[in-house]
Short mmCIF file of C-alpha atoms in Angstrom, two decimals:
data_model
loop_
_atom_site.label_atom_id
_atom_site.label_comp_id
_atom_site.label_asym_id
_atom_site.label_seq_id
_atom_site.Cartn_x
_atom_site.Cartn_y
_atom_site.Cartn_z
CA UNK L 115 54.77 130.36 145.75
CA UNK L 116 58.27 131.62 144.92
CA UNK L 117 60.02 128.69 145.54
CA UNK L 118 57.29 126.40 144.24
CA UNK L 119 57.79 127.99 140.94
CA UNK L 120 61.41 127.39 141.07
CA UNK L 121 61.49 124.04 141.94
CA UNK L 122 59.08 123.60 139.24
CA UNK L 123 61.47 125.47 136.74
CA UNK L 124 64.81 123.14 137.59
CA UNK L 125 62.24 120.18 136.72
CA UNK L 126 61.80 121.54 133.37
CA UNK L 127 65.62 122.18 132.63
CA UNK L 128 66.31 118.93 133.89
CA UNK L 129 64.20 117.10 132.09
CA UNK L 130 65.09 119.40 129.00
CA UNK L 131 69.03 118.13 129.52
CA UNK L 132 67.92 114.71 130.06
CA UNK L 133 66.32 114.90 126.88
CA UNK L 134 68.72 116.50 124.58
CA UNK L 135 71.62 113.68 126.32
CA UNK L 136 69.02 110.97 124.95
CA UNK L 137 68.75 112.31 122.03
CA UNK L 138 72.61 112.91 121.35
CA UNK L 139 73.14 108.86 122.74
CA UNK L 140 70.94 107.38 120.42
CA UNK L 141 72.46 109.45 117.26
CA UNK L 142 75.81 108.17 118.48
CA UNK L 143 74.58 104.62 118.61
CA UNK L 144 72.87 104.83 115.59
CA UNK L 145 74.79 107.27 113.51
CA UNK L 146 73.62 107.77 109.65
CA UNK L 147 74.81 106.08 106.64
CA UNK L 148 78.10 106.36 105.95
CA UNK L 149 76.69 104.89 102.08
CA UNK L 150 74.89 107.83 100.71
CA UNK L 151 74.36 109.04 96.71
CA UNK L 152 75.82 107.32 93.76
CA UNK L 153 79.19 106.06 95.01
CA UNK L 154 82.37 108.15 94.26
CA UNK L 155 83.69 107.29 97.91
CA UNK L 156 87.10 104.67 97.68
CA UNK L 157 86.75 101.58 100.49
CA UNK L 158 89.74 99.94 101.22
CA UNK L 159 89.42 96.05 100.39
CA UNK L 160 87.92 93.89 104.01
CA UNK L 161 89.34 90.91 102.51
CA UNK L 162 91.83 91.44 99.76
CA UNK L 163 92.61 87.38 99.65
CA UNK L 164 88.79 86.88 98.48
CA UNK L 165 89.06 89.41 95.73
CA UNK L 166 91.96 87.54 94.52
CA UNK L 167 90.76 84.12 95.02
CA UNK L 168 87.20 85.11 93.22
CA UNK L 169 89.46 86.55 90.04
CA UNK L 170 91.51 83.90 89.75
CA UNK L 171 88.49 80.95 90.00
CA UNK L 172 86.77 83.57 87.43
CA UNK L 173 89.80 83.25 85.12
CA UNK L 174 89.85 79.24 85.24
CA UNK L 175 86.16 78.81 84.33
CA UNK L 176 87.04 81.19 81.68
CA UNK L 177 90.10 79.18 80.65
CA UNK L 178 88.09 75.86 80.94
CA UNK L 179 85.63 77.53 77.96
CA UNK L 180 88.48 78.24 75.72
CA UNK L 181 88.32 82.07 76.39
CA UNK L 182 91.13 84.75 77.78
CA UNK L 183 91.42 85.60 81.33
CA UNK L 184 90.17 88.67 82.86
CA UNK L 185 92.23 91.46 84.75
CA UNK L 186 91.64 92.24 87.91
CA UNK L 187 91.04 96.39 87.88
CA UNK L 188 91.75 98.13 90.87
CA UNK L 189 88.91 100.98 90.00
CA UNK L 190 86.26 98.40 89.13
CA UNK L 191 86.67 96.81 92.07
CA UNK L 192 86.04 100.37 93.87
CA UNK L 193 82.83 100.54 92.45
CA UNK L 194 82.35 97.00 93.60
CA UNK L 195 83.54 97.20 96.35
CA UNK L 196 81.21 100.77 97.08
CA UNK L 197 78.32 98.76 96.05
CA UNK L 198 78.80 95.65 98.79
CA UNK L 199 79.38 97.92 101.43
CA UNK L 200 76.44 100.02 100.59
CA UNK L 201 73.73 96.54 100.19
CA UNK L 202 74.97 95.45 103.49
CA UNK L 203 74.86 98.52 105.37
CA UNK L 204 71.45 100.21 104.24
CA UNK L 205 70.41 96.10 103.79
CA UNK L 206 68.62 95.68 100.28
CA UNK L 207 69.70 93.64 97.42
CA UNK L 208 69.31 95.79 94.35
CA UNK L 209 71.77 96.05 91.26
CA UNK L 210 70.71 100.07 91.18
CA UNK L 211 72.03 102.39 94.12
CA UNK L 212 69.43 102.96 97.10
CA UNK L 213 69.49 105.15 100.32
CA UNK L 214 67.71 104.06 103.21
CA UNK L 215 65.61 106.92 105.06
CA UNK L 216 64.16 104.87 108.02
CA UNK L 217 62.43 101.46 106.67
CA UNK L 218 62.12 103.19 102.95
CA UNK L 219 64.44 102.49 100.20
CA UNK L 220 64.80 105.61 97.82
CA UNK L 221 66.66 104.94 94.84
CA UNK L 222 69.56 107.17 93.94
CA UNK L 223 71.20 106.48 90.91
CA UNK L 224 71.35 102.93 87.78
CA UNK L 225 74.05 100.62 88.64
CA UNK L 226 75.92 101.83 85.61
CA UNK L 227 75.94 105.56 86.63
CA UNK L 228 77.52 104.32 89.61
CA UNK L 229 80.71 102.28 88.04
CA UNK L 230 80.98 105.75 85.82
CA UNK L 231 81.58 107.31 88.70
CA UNK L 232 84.70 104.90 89.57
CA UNK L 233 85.41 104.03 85.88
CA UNK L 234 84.29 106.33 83.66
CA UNK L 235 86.07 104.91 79.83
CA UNK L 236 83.88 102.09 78.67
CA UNK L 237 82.14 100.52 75.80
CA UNK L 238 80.77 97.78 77.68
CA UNK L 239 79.88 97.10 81.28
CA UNK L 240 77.86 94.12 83.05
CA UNK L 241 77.32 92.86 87.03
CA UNK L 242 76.96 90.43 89.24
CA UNK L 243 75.57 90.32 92.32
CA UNK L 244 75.53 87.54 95.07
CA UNK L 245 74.58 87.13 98.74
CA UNK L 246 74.97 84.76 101.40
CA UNK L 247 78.04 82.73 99.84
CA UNK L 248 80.46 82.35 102.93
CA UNK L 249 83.44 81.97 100.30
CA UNK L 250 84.43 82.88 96.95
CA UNK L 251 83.46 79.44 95.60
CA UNK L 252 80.25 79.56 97.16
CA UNK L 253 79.53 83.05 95.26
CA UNK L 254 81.23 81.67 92.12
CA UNK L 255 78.29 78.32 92.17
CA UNK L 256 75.77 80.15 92.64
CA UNK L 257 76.54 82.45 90.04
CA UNK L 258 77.62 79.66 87.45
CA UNK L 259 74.43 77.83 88.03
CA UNK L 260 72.44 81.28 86.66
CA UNK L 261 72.19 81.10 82.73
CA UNK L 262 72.45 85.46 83.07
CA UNK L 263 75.52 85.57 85.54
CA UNK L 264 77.25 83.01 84.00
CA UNK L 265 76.98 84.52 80.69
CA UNK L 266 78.75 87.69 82.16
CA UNK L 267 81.37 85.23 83.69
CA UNK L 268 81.99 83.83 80.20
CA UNK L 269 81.61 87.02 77.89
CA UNK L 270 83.97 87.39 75.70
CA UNK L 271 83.53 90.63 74.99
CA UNK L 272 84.35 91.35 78.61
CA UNK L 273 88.69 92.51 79.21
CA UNK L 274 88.41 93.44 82.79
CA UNK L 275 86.84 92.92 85.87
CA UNK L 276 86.16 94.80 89.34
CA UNK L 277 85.49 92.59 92.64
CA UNK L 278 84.03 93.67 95.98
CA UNK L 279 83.54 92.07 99.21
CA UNK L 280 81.72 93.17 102.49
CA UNK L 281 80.65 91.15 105.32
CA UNK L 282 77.58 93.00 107.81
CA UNK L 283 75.44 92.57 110.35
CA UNK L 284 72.50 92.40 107.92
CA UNK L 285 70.08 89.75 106.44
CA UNK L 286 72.46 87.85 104.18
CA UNK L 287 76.00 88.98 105.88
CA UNK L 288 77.95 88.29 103.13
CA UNK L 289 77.73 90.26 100.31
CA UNK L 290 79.30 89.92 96.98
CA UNK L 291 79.95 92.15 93.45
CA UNK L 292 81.39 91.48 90.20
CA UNK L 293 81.70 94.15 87.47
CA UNK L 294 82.62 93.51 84.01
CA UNK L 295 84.24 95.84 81.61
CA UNK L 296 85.65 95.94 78.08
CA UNK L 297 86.88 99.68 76.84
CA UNK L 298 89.60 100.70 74.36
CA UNK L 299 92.30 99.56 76.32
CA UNK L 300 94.65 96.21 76.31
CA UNK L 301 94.96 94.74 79.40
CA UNK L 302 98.05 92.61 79.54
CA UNK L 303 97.16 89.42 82.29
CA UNK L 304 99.93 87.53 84.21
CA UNK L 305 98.91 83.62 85.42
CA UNK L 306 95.69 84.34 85.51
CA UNK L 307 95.32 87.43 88.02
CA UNK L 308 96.74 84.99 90.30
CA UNK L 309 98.55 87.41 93.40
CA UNK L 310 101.42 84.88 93.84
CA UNK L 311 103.64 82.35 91.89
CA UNK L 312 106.78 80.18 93.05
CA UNK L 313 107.82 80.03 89.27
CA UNK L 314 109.67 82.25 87.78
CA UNK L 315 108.77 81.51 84.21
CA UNK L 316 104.85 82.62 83.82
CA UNK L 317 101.78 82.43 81.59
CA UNK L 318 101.01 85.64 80.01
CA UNK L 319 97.99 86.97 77.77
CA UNK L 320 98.27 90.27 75.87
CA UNK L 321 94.90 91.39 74.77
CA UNK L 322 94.60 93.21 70.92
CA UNK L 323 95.73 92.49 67.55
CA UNK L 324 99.17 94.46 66.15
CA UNK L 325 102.01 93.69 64.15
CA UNK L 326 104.77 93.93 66.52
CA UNK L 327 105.41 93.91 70.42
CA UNK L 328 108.13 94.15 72.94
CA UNK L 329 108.69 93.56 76.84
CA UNK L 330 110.33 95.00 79.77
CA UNK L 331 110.65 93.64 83.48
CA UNK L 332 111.11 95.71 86.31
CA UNK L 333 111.86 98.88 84.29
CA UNK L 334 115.12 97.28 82.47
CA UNK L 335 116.15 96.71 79.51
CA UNK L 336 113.61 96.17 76.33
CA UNK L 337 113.67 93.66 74.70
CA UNK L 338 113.63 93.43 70.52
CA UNK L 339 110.40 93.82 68.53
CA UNK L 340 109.17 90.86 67.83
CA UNK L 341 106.04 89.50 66.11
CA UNK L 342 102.55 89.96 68.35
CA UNK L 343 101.04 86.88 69.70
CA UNK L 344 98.17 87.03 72.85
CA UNK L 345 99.57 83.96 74.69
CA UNK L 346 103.22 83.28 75.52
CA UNK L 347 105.80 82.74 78.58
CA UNK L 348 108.30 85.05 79.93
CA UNK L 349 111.27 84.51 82.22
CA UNK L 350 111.03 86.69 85.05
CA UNK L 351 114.07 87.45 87.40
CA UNK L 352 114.65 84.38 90.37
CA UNK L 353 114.24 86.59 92.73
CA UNK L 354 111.47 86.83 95.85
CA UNK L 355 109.52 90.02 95.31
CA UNK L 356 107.15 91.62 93.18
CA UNK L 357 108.12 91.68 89.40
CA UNK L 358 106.16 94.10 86.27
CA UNK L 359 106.07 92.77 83.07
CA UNK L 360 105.61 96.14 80.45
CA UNK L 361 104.52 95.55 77.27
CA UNK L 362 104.12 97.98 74.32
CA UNK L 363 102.68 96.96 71.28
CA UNK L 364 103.05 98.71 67.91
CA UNK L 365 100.93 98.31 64.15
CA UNK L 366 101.45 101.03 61.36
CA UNK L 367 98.27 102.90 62.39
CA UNK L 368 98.09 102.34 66.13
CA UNK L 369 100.11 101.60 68.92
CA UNK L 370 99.43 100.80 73.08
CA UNK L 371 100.92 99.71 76.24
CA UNK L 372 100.11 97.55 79.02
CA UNK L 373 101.50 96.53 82.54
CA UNK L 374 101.09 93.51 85.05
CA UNK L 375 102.11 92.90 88.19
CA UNK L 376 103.17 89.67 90.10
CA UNK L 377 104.94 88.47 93.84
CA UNK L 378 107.46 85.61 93.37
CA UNK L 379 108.27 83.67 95.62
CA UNK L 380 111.34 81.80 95.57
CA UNK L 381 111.74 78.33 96.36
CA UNK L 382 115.39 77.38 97.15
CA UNK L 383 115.12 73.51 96.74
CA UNK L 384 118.90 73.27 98.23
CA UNK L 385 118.73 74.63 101.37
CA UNK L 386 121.99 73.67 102.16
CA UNK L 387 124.20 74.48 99.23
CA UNK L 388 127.28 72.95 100.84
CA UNK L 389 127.78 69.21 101.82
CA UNK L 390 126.80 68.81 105.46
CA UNK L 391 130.14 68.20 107.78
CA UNK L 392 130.18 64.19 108.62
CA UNK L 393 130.32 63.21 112.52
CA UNK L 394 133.41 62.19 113.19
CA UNK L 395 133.44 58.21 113.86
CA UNK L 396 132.87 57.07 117.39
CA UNK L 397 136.34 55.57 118.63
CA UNK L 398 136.06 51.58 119.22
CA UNK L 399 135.57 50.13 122.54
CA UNK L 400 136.54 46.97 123.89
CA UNK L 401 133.68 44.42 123.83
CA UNK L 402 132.58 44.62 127.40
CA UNK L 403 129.13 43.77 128.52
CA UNK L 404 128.10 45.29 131.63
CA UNK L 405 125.46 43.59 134.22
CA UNK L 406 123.24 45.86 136.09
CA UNK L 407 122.58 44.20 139.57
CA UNK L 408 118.48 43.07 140.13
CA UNK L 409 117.41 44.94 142.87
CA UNK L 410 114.47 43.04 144.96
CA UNK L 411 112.20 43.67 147.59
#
């Protein structure tokens, strides 16, 4: 009876330890949400070149309607970049912030509360939202053919912009977010938000309206005040690397400052700056003509 009970009793544990080993398996296969609450949390960029490549095809629809480009905004695109993450990992498509508690959604927070949370100084803020679109221009047709996303795209009320880009294992897989913001500040925009250029003179727009401005490269030397214009060209240093263009802008009752950021690369057209050494000429042979013998078999 003794020993029946203890066999009995190393059953039990057994089974217990099986148990709790299941259990801690299946919460390391299927570990929680990292996506939880109203943002906050900073995701590195999956695919950097798509951010870039959406901005800049942003930028030329908005040049094609006459209006200034955007700049790209490294704390927009957090939020963006939050929000992408978050639809494809807890997999809804919502513009407001969900958590997923099994196969419930439970809303957390308005989209808006969640940019605040990444960029907090704005007047104005607006989103777009795509998924499925393999490529940037995929997300940027589908949002051009939508009279609401395309008026965000073309707002010009709208300075800045925020992109984000997330690719899961989820019903659409690719997910894509655009938010829009204009605030008190004046973004200064070289070439479009394009990440690259192989020229050094470049295409510059200076948002606001003042009396006077002046520009610095690379932390040099100023140059004079001169009258403000929004559009112009600057000559930036012919040399491979990533150049800033400063500009502070002055009027009797206000004043600001702005930055942008571009990679040159150089193109040396002459490769080879010096004259190529000549062969020297073959020497001349007597005119000889040599027979091979025809071999049959």
């Amino acid at each position: 009876m003794r020993c029946q009970t203890n066999f009995h009793s190393w059953i039990i544990l057994l089974g217990i330890a099986l148990g709790l080993a299941l259990l801690f398996l299946l919460s390391e296969a299927t570990p929680a949400s990292a996506y939880l609450g109203c943002g906050g949390e900073v995701l590195a960029a999956t695919n950097s070149d798509f951010e870039f490549q959406l901005a800049a095809l942003v930028n030329q629809a908005r040049q094609q309607a006459g209006l200034p480009p955007l700049k790209l905004v490294e704390t927009l695109s957090q939020a963006a970049r939050y929000h992408a993450a978050d639809l494809g990992a807890e997999d809804y498509f919502q513009h407001d912030t969900y958590d997923r508690s099994t196969s419930d959604l439970d809303w957390v927070c308005a989209w808006w509360q969640r940019v605040e949370a990444y960029y907090p100084n704005f007047n104005l803020l607006g989103e777009n939202i795509a998924a499925g679109a393999s490529t940037p221009e995929m997300a940027l047709e589908l949002w051009m053919n939508s009279d609401g996303h395309r008026a965000n795209i073309l707002a010009p009320e709208f300075r800045e912009i925020g992109i984000g880009y997330a690719q899961a294992d989820s019903a659409y897989q690719h997910y894509w977010v655009q938010d829009f913001s204009a605030g008190d500040n004046y973004p200064l925009v070289i070439e479009g938000e394009q990440p690259s250029t192989d020229s050094p003179e470049v295409q510059v727009y200076l948002y606001g309206s003042f009396s006077e401005m002046r520009l610095q490269v690379d932390g040099g030397t100023w140059s004079e005040w001169m009258p403000f214009i929004n559009s112009f060209t600057w000559e930036l240093p012919a040399l491979s690397g990533e150049h800033t263009l400063s500009a502070e802008m002055r009027s009797p009752n206000a004043s600001a400052a702005s930055q942008d950021s571009i990679f040159l690369e150089v193109v040396d057209v002459n490769p080879y700056p010096d004259p190529l050494p000549q062969p020297e000429p073959a020497p001349e042979c007597p005119s000889h003509r040599l027979y091979f013998p025809l071999v049959t078999q």
